Coordinates of C-alpha atoms and ligand atoms in Angstrom, one line a residue:
M1 CA 0.0 0.0 0.0
N2 CA 2.5 2.6 1.3
K3 CA 2.2 5.9 -0.7
D4 CA -1.4 5.0 -1.2
Y5 CA -1.8 4.1 2.4
T6 CA -0.6 7.5 3.6
E7 CA -2.8 9.3 1.1
R8 CA -5.8 7.2 2.0
K9 CA -5.2 7.9 5.7
L10 CA -4.9 11.7 5.3
Y11 CA -8.0 11.8 3.1
I12 CA -10.2 9.9 5.6
E13 CA -8.9 11.7 8.7
D14 CA -9.8 15.0 7.1
F15 CA -13.2 13.7 5.9
L16 CA -14.1 12.3 9.4
K17 CA -13.2 15.6 11.1
K18 CA -15.6 17.4 8.7
H19 CA -18.5 15.0 8.6
I20 CA -18.5 12.8 11.6
S21 CA -19.2 13.6 15.3
E22 CA -16.5 13.2 18.0
K23 CA -18.6 10.4 19.6
R24 CA -18.5 8.3 16.4
R25 CA -14.9 9.2 15.7
K26 CA -14.1 7.7 19.1
H27 CA -15.9 4.5 18.0
I28 CA -13.9 4.5 14.8
R29 CA -10.6 4.9 16.7
G30 CA -11.6 1.9 18.8
V31 CA -12.4 -0.1 15.7
R32 CA -9.1 0.9 14.2
E33 CA -7.1 -0.1 17.2
T34 CA -8.9 -3.4 17.6
A35 CA -8.7 -4.3 13.9
I36 CA -5.0 -3.6 13.8
R37 CA -4.4 -5.9 16.8
M38 CA -6.6 -8.6 15.3
A39 CA -4.8 -8.4 11.9
E40 CA -1.5 -8.9 13.7
K41 CA -2.9 -11.8 15.5
F42 CA -4.5 -13.5 12.6
G43 CA -2.0 -12.8 9.8
A44 CA -3.9 -10.2 7.9
D45 CA -2.4 -6.9 6.6
P46 CA -2.6 -4.4 9.5
E47 CA -2.5 -1.4 7.2
K48 CA -5.5 -2.7 5.2
A49 CA -7.3 -3.4 8.4
E50 CA -6.6 0.1 9.6
I51 CA -7.9 1.6 6.3
A52 CA -11.0 -0.5 6.4
A53 CA -11.7 0.6 10.0
L54 CA -11.1 4.3 9.2
Y55 CA -13.5 4.3 6.2
H56 CA -16.2 1.9 7.5
D57 CA -18.6 4.4 9.1
M58 CA -17.8 7.5 6.9
F59 CA -21.5 7.8 5.9
K60 CA -23.1 6.8 9.1
E61 CA -24.3 10.3 10.0
R62 CA -25.8 11.5 6.7
D63 CA -29.0 10.9 4.8
L64 CA -28.1 8.5 2.1
D65 CA -31.1 8.2 -0.2
D66 CA -29.4 10.3 -2.9
L67 CA -26.3 8.1 -2.9
V68 CA -28.3 4.9 -2.7
L69 CA -30.0 6.0 -5.9
R70 CA -26.8 7.2 -7.5
Y71 CA -25.0 3.9 -6.9
G72 CA -28.1 1.8 -7.7
L73 CA -27.9 0.0 -4.4
G74 CA -31.6 -1.1 -4.3
D75 CA -34.8 0.3 -2.9
R76 CA -34.5 -1.6 0.4
Y77 CA -31.7 0.7 1.4
L78 CA -33.8 3.8 1.0
G79 CA -34.6 5.4 4.4
N80 CA -32.4 2.8 6.1
R81 CA -29.1 4.4 7.0
N82 CA -28.2 1.6 9.4
L83 CA -27.9 -0.8 6.5
A84 CA -27.2 1.6 3.7
H85 CA -24.1 3.2 5.2
S86 CA -21.8 0.2 4.6
K87 CA -23.0 -0.3 1.0
V88 CA -22.7 3.4 0.2
A89 CA -19.2 3.7 1.7
A90 CA -17.9 0.7 -0.4
A91 CA -19.5 2.2 -3.6
F92 CA -18.1 5.6 -2.9
M93 CA -14.6 4.2 -2.2
E94 CA -14.7 2.3 -5.4
Q95 CA -16.3 4.8 -7.7
E96 CA -15.1 8.1 -6.4
L97 CA -11.8 7.3 -4.6
G98 CA -10.5 4.6 -6.9
F99 CA -10.2 1.8 -4.4
R100 CA -9.6 -1.4 -6.3
D101 CA -8.9 -4.0 -3.6
P102 CA -12.0 -6.2 -3.5
D103 CA -11.3 -7.6 -0.1
L104 CA -11.0 -4.2 1.5
L105 CA -14.2 -3.1 -0.3
N106 CA -16.0 -6.2 0.8
A107 CA -14.9 -5.7 4.4
V108 CA -16.5 -2.3 4.4
R109 CA -19.6 -3.4 2.4
F110 CA -20.5 -6.3 4.8
H111 CA -19.3 -4.8 8.1
T112 CA -22.9 -4.3 9.4
T113 CA -24.5 -7.5 8.3
G114 CA -21.7 -10.0 7.8
R115 CA -22.2 -12.6 5.1
P116 CA -21.4 -16.3 4.5
G117 CA -17.8 -17.1 3.8
M118 CA -16.2 -13.9 5.0
S119 CA -12.5 -13.5 4.4
V120 CA -10.2 -12.9 7.4
L121 CA -10.2 -9.2 6.8
E122 CA -14.0 -9.1 6.5
Q123 CA -14.3 -11.1 9.8
I124 CA -11.8 -8.7 11.5
L125 CA -13.7 -5.5 10.5
Y126 CA -17.1 -7.1 11.3
L127 CA -15.9 -8.2 14.8
A128 CA -13.8 -5.1 15.6
D129 CA -16.9 -3.0 14.9
A130 CA -18.9 -5.1 17.3
C131 CA -16.4 -5.4 20.2
E132 CA -14.1 -2.3 20.2
P133 CA -13.4 -0.9 23.7
N134 CA -16.2 1.7 23.6
R135 CA -18.9 -0.9 23.0
D136 CA -21.0 -1.8 26.0
Y137 CA -23.7 -4.4 25.9
P138 CA -24.4 -7.8 27.6
G139 CA -22.0 -10.3 26.1
V140 CA -19.4 -7.9 24.7
E141 CA -16.7 -9.1 27.1
K142 CA -17.2 -12.7 25.9
L143 CA -17.1 -11.4 22.3
R144 CA -13.8 -9.6 23.0
E145 CA -12.3 -12.8 24.3
L146 CA -13.6 -14.9 21.4
A147 CA -12.5 -12.3 18.7
F148 CA -8.9 -12.9 19.6
R149 CA -9.2 -16.7 19.9
D150 CA -11.5 -18.0 17.2
L151 CA -12.8 -15.8 14.3
D152 CA -15.6 -18.2 13.3
E153 CA -16.9 -18.7 16.8
A154 CA -16.8 -15.0 17.4
C155 CA -18.7 -14.3 14.2
L156 CA -21.3 -16.8 15.1
F157 CA -21.7 -15.3 18.5
S158 CA -22.1 -11.8 17.1
L159 CA -24.4 -12.9 14.3
A160 CA -26.7 -14.8 16.7
R161 CA -26.9 -11.7 18.9
T162 CA -27.8 -9.5 16.0
V163 CA -30.5 -12.0 14.9
T164 CA -32.1 -11.9 18.3
Y165 CA -31.7 -8.2 18.8
V166 CA -33.1 -7.1 15.5
R167 CA -36.0 -9.5 15.8
E168 CA -36.8 -8.1 19.3
Q169 CA -37.0 -4.6 17.7
A170 CA -39.5 -6.1 15.2
S171 CA -37.4 -4.7 12.4
P172 CA -36.6 -6.7 9.3
L173 CA -33.4 -8.7 9.5
D174 CA -31.0 -8.5 6.6
E175 CA -30.9 -11.8 4.8
D176 CA -27.1 -11.9 4.6
T177 CA -27.0 -12.0 8.4
L178 CA -29.3 -15.0 8.7
R179 CA -27.5 -16.8 5.9
A180 CA -24.1 -16.0 7.6
K181 CA -25.4 -17.3 10.9
E182 CA -26.4 -20.6 9.3
Y183 CA -23.1 -20.8 7.4
Y184 CA -20.9 -20.4 10.5
E185 CA -23.1 -22.8 12.5
E186 CA -22.4 -25.5 9.8
R187 CA -18.8 -24.6 9.4
I188 CA -18.0 -24.8 13.1
M189 CA -19.9 -28.1 13.4
R190 CA -17.9 -29.5 10.4
T191 CA -14.6 -28.4 11.9
K192 CA -15.5 -30.0 15.2
M193 CA -16.3 -33.3 13.5
D194 CA -13.0 -33.0 11.4
N195 CA -11.1 -32.5 14.6
L196 CA -12.7 -35.4 16.3
N197 CA -11.7 -37.7 13.4
L198 CA -8.2 -36.3 13.5
V199 CA -7.9 -37.0 17.2
K200 CA -8.9 -40.6 16.5
E201 CA -6.4 -40.9 13.7
A202 CA -3.6 -39.6 16.0
A203 CA -4.6 -42.2 18.6
K204 CA -4.6 -44.9 15.9
A205 CA -1.2 -43.9 14.7
L206 CA 0.1 -44.1 18.3
D207 CA -1.6 -47.5 18.9
E208 CA 0.0 -48.9 15.7
R209 CA 3.5 -48.3 17.1
R210 CA 2.4 -49.8 20.4
G211 CA 2.0 -46.5 22.3
E212 CA 0.5 -47.1 25.7
N213 CA -2.2 -45.5 27.9
I214 CA -3.4 -43.4 25.0
I215 CA -6.0 -40.8 25.9
A216 CA -7.5 -37.7 24.3
L217 CA -8.9 -34.8 26.3
N218 CA -11.4 -32.3 24.9
V219 CA -10.0 -28.9 26.2
T220 CA -12.2 -26.7 23.9
G221 CA -12.9 -23.4 25.6
K222 CA -10.6 -24.3 28.5
S223 CA -7.2 -24.1 26.8
S224 CA -6.1 -21.0 24.9
F225 CA -3.9 -23.0 22.5
A226 CA -5.8 -26.1 21.5
D227 CA -9.2 -27.9 21.4
Y228 CA -7.9 -31.4 21.9
I229 CA -4.8 -32.8 23.7
V230 CA -3.7 -36.4 22.9
I231 CA -1.4 -38.1 25.3
A232 CA 0.5 -41.4 25.0
E233 CA 3.6 -43.0 26.4
G234 CA 6.4 -45.1 25.1
G235 CA 9.0 -47.4 26.8
S236 CA 12.0 -45.4 25.7
D237 CA 13.1 -42.2 24.0
R238 CA 13.5 -44.2 20.8
Q239 CA 10.0 -45.5 21.0
T240 CA 8.5 -42.0 21.7
E241 CA 10.3 -40.8 18.6
A242 CA 8.8 -43.6 16.6
L243 CA 5.4 -42.8 18.0
A244 CA 5.7 -39.1 17.2
D245 CA 7.1 -39.9 13.7
N246 CA 4.1 -42.1 13.0
V247 CA 1.6 -39.4 14.0
E248 CA 3.5 -36.8 12.0
D249 CA 3.4 -39.0 8.9
R250 CA -0.3 -39.9 9.3
F251 CA -1.2 -36.2 9.7
A252 CA 0.9 -35.3 6.7
E253 CA -1.0 -37.8 4.6
L254 CA -4.2 -36.2 5.8
G255 CA -2.9 -32.8 4.8
Q256 CA -2.5 -31.6 8.3
E257 CA 0.6 -29.4 8.7
L258 CA 2.8 -29.6 11.7
R259 CA 2.9 -26.1 13.2
G260 CA 5.7 -26.8 15.6
S261 CA 7.3 -29.5 17.7
E262 CA 9.4 -29.6 20.9
G263 CA 11.4 -32.0 22.9
W264 CA 13.0 -34.5 20.5
H265 CA 16.5 -35.9 21.4
N266 CA 16.0 -37.8 24.6
T267 CA 14.0 -35.3 26.7
G268 CA 11.3 -37.8 27.5
W269 CA 8.6 -35.6 26.1
I270 CA 7.8 -34.9 22.5
L271 CA 5.1 -32.3 21.7
L272 CA 3.5 -32.1 18.2
D273 CA 1.4 -29.0 17.6
F274 CA -1.2 -29.3 14.8
G275 CA -3.2 -26.2 15.8
D276 CA -6.5 -27.4 17.2
I277 CA -4.8 -30.7 18.2
V278 CA -1.7 -31.1 20.3
V279 CA -0.1 -34.5 20.7
N280 CA 2.2 -35.3 23.6
V281 CA 4.3 -38.4 23.7
F282 CA 6.1 -39.2 27.0
T283 CA 8.4 -41.8 28.4
K284 CA 6.8 -43.4 31.4
G285 CA 8.6 -41.5 34.1
M286 CA 8.0 -38.2 32.4
R287 CA 4.3 -38.8 31.9
E288 CA 4.0 -39.3 35.7
K289 CA 6.1 -36.3 36.4
Y290 CA 4.1 -33.9 34.2
N291 CA 0.7 -35.5 34.9
L292 CA -1.2 -33.7 32.2
E293 CA -4.3 -35.7 33.1
S294 CA -4.5 -33.9 36.4
V295 CA -3.7 -30.5 34.9
W296 CA -6.8 -31.0 32.6
G297 CA -8.6 -33.0 35.2
D298 CA -12.0 -31.4 34.6
C299 CA -12.0 -32.0 30.9
E300 CA -13.9 -34.8 29.1
Q301 CA -12.1 -37.7 27.6
V302 CA -12.8 -38.6 24.0
P303 CA -13.8 -42.2 23.5
L304 CA -11.1 -43.7 21.2
D305 CA -12.1 -47.4 20.5
L306 CA -8.6 -48.6 19.9
E307 CA -7.9 -52.1 18.7
G308 CA -4.9 -52.6 20.9
E309 CA -6.9 -51.9 24.0
E310 CA -9.7 -53.8 25.5
Ligands
ADP1 N1 -28.0 -7.4 10.2 C1 -29.0 -6.5 10.4 N2 -30.2 -6.6 9.8 C2 -31.1 -5.7 10.0 N3 -30.9 -4.6 10.7 C3 -29.8 -4.4 11.3 C4 -28.7 -5.3 11.2 N4 -27.7 -4.9 11.9 C5 -28.0 -3.7 12.4 N5 -29.3 -3.4 12.1 C6 -30.1 -2.2 12.5 O1 -29.2 -1.2 12.7 C7 -29.3 -0.7 14.1 C8 -28.0 -0.2 14.5 O2 -27.1 -1.3 14.6 P1 -25.8 -1.2 15.5 O3 -25.0 -2.4 15.2 O4 -26.3 -1.1 16.9 O5 -25.1 0.1 14.9 P2 -24.1 1.1 15.6 O6 -22.8 0.9 14.9 O7 -24.7 2.4 15.3 O8 -24.1 0.8 17.1 C9 -29.9 -1.8 14.8 O9 -30.6 -1.4 15.9 C10 -30.8 -2.5 13.8 O10 -32.0 -1.8 13.8

């Protein structure tokens, strides 16, 4: 972005000073700060997130019927600034200011309603708008925590809240919001099922190399780094390496990338990090020493149905 970025920023800062109240500018600063932090956390471009945040509410305080008509946005946006301001801002950015990046334009366009299959940047702006530090409503603390942990879960939480809230007001709900809620419900369910199958694959790979005392714990919502922890032990460092190798190979076949690993070379504990799933292979003494089962004592065990065990 660079030169563009500086120009884009100067333009909007001047525009906001002229057309937007201090109260809303405070909200916009909150969205900007949150969106930048989220972009850093989730590997999106922080400059793009910042620009999207600065522009997203540029038309929130103006009657928009003339611009809705000029950009041919559809009659349903006439007299409905709450929904029109996102669409108008995106059309204005594209047609008057020469923005070309479709992802950035879509982030602005869908920041109020959300939509199925949002990109990371779209999710970031949608969520930053809903949970920036000046927002205050029941559930916002939970959303703040989710927004930095799991984008899909956070989107579903916020979409569900909007569905309830808008229905309570007896005003018509935007269809994109309802479709998005259904989309994220299904996607989250599918991810959970995929993860459960992967946990079983990990256990099987450990069992094949005669790993012992194989268990899997569901730590969803309790751990900040994973949803499932798989634990097994081997009789020696050589065997723990063979166990870990087999899991790594099986996961590679399943297209699951190893994010990181620790503890090879005779340390008695090998940790394989696959994102939602973390596999720990211990030698016997080390397993007792670290006693992960008691650390995660209140978590449910996943039934594994292994052939090697009765
Ligand atoms: N997805 C939606 N579908 C229909 N109406 C919506 C939707 N989202 C927001 N609105 C309407 O816009 C109003 C303002 O939304 P809100 O998110 O509270 O905006 P603000 O950024 O001004 O706080 C809501 O009270 C509701 O009437």
